[in-house]
mmCIF file of N, CA and C in Angstrom:
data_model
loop_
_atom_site.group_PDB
_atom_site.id
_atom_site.type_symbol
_atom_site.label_atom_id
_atom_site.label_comp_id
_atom_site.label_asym_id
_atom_site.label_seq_id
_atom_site.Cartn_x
_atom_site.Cartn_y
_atom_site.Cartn_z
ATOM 1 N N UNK A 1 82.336 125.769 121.804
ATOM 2 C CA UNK A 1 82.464 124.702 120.840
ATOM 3 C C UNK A 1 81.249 123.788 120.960
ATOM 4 N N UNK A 2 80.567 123.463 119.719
ATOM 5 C CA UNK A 2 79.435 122.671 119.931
ATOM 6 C C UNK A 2 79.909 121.349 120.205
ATOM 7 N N UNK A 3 78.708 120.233 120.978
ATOM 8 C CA UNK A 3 79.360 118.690 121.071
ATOM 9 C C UNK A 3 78.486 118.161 119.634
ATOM 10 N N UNK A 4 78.942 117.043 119.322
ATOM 11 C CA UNK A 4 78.578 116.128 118.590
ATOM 12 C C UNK A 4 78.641 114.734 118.835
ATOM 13 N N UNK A 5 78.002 114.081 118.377
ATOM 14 C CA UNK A 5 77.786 112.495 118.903
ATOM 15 C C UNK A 5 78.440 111.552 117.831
ATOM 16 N N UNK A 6 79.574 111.138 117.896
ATOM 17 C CA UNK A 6 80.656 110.204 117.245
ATOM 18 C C UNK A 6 80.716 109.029 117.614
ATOM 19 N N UNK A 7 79.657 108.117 116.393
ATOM 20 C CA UNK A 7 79.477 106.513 117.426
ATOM 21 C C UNK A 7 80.879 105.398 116.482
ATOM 22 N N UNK A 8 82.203 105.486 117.224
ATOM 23 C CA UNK A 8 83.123 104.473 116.290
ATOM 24 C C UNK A 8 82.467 102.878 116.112
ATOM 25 N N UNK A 9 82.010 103.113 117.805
ATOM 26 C CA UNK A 9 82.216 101.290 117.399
ATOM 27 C C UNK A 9 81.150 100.720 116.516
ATOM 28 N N UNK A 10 79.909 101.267 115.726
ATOM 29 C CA UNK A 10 79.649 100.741 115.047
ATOM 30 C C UNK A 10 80.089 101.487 113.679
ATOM 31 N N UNK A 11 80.856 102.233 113.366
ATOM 32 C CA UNK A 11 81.892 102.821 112.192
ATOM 33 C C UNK A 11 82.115 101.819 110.839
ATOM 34 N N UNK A 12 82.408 100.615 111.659
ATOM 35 C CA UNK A 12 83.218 99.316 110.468
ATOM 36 C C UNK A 12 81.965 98.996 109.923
ATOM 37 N N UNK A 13 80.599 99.021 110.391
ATOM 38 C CA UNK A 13 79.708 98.319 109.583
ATOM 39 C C UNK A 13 78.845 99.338 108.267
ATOM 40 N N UNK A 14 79.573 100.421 108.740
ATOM 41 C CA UNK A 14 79.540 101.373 107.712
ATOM 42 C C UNK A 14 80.300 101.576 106.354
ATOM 43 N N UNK A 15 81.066 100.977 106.953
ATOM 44 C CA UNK A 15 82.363 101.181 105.558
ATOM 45 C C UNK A 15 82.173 100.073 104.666
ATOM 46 N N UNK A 16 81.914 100.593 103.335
ATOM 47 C CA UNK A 16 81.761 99.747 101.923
ATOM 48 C C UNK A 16 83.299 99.222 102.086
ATOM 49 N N UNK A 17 83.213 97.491 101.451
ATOM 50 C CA UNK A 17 84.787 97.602 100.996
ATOM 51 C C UNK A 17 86.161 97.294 101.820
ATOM 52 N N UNK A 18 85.404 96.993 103.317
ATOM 53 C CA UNK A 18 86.431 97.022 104.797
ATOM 54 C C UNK A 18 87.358 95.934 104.130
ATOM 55 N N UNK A 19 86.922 94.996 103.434
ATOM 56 C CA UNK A 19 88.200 94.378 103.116
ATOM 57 C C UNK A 19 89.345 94.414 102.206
ATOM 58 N N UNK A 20 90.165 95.191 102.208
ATOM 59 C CA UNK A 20 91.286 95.991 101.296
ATOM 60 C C UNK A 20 92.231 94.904 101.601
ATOM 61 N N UNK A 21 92.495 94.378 100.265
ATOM 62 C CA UNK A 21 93.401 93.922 99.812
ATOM 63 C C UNK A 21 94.856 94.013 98.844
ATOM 64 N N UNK A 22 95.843 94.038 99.129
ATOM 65 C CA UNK A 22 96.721 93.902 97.624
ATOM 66 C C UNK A 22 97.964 95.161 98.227
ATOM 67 N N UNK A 23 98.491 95.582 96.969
ATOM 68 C CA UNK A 23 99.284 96.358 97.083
ATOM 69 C C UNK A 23 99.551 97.402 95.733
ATOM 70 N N UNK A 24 100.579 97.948 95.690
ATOM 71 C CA UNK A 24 100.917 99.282 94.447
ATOM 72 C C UNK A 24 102.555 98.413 94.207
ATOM 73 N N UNK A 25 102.436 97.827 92.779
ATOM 74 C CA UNK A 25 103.830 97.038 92.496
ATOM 75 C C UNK A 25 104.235 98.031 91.620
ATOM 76 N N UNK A 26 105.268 98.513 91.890
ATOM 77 C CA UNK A 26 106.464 99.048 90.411
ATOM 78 C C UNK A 26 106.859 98.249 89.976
ATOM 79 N N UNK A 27 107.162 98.490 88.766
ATOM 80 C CA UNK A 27 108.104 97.421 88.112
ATOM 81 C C UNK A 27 107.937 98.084 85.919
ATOM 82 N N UNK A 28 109.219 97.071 85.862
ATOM 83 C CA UNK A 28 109.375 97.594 84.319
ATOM 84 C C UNK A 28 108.898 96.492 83.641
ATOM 85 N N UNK A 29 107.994 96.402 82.539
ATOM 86 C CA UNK A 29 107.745 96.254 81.495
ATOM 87 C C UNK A 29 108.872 95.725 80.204
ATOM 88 N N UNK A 30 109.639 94.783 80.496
ATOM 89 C CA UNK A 30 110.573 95.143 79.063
ATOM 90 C C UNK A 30 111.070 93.429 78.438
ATOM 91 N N UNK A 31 110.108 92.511 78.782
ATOM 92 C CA UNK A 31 110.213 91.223 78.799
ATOM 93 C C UNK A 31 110.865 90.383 79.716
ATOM 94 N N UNK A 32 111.548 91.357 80.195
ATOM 95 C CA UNK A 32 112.392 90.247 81.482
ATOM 96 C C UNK A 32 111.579 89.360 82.344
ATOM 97 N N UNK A 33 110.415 89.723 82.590
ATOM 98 C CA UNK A 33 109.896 89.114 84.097
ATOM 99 C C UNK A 33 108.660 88.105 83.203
ATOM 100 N N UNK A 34 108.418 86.982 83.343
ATOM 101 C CA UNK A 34 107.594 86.043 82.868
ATOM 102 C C UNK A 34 106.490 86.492 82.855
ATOM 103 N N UNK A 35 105.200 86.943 81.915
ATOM 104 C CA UNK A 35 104.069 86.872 82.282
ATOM 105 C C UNK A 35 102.950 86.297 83.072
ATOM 106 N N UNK A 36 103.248 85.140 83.533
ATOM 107 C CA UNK A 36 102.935 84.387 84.446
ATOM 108 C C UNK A 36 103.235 85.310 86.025
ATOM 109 N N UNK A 37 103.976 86.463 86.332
ATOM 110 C CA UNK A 37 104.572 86.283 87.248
ATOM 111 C C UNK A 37 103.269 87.622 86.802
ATOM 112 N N UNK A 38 102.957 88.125 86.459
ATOM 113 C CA UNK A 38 102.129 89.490 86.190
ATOM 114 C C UNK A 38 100.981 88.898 86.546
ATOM 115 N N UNK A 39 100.478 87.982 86.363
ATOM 116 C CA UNK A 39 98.983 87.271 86.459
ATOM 117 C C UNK A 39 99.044 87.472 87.585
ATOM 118 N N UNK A 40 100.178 86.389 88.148
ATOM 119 C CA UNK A 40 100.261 86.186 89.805
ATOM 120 C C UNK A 40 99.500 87.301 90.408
ATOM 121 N N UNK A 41 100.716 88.367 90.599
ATOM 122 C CA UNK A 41 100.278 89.843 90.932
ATOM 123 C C UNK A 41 98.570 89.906 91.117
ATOM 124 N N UNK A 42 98.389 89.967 89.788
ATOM 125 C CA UNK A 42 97.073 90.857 89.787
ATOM 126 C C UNK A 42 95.803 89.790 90.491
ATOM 127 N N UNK A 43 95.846 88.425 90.199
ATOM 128 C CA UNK A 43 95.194 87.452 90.967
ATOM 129 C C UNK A 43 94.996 87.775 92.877
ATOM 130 N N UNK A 44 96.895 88.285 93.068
ATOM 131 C CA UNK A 44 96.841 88.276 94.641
ATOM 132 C C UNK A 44 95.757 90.133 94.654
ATOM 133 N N UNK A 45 95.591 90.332 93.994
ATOM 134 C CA UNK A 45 94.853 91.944 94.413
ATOM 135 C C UNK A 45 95.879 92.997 94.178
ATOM 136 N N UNK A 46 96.841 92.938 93.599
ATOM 137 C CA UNK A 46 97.993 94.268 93.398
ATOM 138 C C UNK A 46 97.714 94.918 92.239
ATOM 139 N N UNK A 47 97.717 95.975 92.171
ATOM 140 C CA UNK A 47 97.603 97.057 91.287
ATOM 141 C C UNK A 47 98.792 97.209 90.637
ATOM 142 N N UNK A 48 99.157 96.821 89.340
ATOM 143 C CA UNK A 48 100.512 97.262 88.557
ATOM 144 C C UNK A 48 100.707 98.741 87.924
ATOM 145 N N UNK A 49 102.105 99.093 88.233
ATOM 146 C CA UNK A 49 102.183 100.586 87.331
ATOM 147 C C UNK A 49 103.983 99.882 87.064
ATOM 148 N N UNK A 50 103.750 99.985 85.506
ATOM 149 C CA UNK A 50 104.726 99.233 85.208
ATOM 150 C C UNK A 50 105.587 100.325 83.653
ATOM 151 N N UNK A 51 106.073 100.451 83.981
ATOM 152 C CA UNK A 51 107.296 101.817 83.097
ATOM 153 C C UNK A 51 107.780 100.611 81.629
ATOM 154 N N UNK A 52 106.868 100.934 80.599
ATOM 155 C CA UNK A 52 107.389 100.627 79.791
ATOM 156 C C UNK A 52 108.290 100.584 78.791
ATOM 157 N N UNK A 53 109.021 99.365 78.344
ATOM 158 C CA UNK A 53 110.455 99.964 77.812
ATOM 159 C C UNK A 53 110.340 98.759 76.185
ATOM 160 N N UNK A 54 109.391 99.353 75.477
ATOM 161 C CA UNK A 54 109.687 98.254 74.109
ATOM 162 C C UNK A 54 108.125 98.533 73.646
ATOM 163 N N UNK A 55 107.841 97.676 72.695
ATOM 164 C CA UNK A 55 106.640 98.006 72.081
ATOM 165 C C UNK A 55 105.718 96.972 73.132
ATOM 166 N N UNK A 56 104.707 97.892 73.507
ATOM 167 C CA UNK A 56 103.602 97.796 74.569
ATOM 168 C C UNK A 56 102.914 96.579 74.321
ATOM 169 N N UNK A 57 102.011 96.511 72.684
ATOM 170 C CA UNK A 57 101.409 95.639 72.610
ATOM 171 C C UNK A 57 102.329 94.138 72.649
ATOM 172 N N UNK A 58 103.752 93.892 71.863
ATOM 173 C CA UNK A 58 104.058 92.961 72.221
ATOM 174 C C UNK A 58 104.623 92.169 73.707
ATOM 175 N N UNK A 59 104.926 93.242 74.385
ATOM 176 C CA UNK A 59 105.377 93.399 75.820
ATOM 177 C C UNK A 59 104.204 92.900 76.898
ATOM 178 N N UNK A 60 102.859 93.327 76.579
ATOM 179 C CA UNK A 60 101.969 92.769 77.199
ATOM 180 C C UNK A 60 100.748 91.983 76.505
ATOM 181 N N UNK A 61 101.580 91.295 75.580
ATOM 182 C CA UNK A 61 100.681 89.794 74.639
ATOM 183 C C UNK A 61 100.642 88.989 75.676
ATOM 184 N N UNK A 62 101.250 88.540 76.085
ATOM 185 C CA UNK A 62 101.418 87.232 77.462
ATOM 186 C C UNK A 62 100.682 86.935 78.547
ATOM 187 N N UNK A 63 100.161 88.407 79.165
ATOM 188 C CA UNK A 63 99.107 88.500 80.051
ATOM 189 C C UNK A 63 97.889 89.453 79.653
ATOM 190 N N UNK A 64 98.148 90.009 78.948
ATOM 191 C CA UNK A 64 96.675 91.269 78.871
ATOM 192 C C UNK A 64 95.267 90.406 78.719
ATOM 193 N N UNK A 65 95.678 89.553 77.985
ATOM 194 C CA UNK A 65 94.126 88.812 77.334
ATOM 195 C C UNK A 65 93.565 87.922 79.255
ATOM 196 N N UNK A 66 94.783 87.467 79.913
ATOM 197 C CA UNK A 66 94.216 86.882 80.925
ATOM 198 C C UNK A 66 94.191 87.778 81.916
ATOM 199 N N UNK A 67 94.323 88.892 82.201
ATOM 200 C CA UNK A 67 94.234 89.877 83.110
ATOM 201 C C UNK A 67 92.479 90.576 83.040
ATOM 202 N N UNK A 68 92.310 90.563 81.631
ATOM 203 C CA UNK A 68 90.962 91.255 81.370
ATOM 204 C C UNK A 68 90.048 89.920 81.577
ATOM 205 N N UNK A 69 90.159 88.693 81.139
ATOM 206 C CA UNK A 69 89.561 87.342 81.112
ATOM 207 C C UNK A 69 89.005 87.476 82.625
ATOM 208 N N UNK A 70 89.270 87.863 83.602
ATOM 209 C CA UNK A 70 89.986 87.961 85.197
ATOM 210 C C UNK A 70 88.753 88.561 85.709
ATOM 211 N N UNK A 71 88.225 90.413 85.239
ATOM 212 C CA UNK A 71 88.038 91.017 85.161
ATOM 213 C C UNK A 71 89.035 92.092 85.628
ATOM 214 N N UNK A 72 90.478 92.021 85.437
ATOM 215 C CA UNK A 72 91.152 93.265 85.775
ATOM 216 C C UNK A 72 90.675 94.263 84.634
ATOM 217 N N UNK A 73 91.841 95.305 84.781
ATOM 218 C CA UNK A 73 92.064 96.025 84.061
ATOM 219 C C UNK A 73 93.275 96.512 83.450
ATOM 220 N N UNK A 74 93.462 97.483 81.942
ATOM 221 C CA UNK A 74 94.507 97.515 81.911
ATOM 222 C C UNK A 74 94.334 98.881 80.787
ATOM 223 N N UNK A 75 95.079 99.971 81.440
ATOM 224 C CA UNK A 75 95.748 101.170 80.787
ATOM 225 C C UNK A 75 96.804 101.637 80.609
ATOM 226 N N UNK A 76 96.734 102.414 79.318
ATOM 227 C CA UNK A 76 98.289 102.766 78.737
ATOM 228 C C UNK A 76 98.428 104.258 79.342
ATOM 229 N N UNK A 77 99.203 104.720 80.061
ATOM 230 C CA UNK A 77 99.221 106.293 80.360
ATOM 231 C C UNK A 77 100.346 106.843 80.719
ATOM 232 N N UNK A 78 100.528 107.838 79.731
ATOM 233 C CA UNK A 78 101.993 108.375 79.110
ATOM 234 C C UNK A 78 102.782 106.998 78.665
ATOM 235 N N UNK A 79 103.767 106.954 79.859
ATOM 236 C CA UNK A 79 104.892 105.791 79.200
ATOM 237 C C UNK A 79 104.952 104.459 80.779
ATOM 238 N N UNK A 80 103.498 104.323 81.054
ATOM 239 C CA UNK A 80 103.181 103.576 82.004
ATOM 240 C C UNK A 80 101.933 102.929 81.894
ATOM 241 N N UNK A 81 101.874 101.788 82.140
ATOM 242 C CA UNK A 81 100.893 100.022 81.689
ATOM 243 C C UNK A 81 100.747 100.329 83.621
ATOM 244 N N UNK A 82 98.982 101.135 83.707
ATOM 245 C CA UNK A 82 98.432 100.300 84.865
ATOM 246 C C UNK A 82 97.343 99.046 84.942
ATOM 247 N N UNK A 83 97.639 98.448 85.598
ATOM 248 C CA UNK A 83 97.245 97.081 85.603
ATOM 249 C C UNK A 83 96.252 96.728 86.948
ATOM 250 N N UNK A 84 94.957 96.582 86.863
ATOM 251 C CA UNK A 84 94.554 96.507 88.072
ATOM 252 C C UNK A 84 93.680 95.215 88.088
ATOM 253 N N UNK A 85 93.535 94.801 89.450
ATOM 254 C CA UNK A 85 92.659 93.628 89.534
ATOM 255 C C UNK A 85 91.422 93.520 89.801
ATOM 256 N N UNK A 86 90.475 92.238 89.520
ATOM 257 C CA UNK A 86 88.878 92.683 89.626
ATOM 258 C C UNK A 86 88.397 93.299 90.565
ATOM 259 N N UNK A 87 87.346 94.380 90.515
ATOM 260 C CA UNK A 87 87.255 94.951 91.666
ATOM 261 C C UNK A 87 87.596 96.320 91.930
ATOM 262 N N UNK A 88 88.962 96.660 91.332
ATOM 263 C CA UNK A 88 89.682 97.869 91.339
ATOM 264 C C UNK A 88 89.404 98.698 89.926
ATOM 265 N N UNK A 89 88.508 99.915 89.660
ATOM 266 C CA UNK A 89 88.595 100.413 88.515
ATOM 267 C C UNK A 89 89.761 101.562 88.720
ATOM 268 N N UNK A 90 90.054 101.512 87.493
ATOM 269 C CA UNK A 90 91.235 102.883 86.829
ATOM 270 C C UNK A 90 89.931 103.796 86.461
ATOM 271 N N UNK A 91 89.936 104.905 87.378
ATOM 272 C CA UNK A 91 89.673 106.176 87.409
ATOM 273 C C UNK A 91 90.106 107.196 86.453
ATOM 274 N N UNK A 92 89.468 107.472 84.982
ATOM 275 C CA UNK A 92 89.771 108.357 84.384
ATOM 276 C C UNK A 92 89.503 109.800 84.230
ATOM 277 N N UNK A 93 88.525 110.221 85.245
ATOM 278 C CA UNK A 93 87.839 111.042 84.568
ATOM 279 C C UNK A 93 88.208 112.468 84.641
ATOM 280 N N UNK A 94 89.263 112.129 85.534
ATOM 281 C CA UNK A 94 90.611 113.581 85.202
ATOM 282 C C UNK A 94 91.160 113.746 84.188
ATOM 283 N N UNK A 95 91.676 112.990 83.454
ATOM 284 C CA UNK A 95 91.908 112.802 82.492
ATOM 285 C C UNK A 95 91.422 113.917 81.204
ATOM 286 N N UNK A 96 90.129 114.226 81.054
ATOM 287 C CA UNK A 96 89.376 114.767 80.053
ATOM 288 C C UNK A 96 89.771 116.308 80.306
#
């Protein structure tokens, strides 16, 4: 077996990005929950995947305009609103 030279302790000053923040929120889409409470979210660094249940555009009038204002983001895919915060892009390019 060949050796190799594995230096950890300077590892962290390698890594783009060491500071990961936020979380992966579920949740439904269907007016119940205040838009205000969606901002919150995406302000603290959480990534929304939110199961929509009503018409999309009126469902997310309340926050979309201040989520993008933000620089989040925000996609429709299948029958799910992901929602991400500045910083975090939605990765499409599987997609195609």
């Amino acid at each position: 077996m060949s050796e190799f030279d594995l230096d950890l302790r300077n590892a962290e000053s390698h890594i783009e990005n060491a500071e990961i923040r936020g979380d992966v929120v579920l949740g439904v889409l269907d007016g119940s929950t205040e838009p205000a409470e969606w901002v919150r979210n995406v302000r603290e660094g959480n990534v929304l995947v939110l199961s929509v249940h009503g018409d999309l555009n009126k469902l997310a009038a309340g926050f979309a305009r201040e989520v993008k204002d933000m620089g989040g983001q925000l996609m429709h895919f299948r029958k799910f609103l992901v929602v991400s915060p500045p910083g975090v892009d939605i990765d499409t390019d599987r997609l195609r």
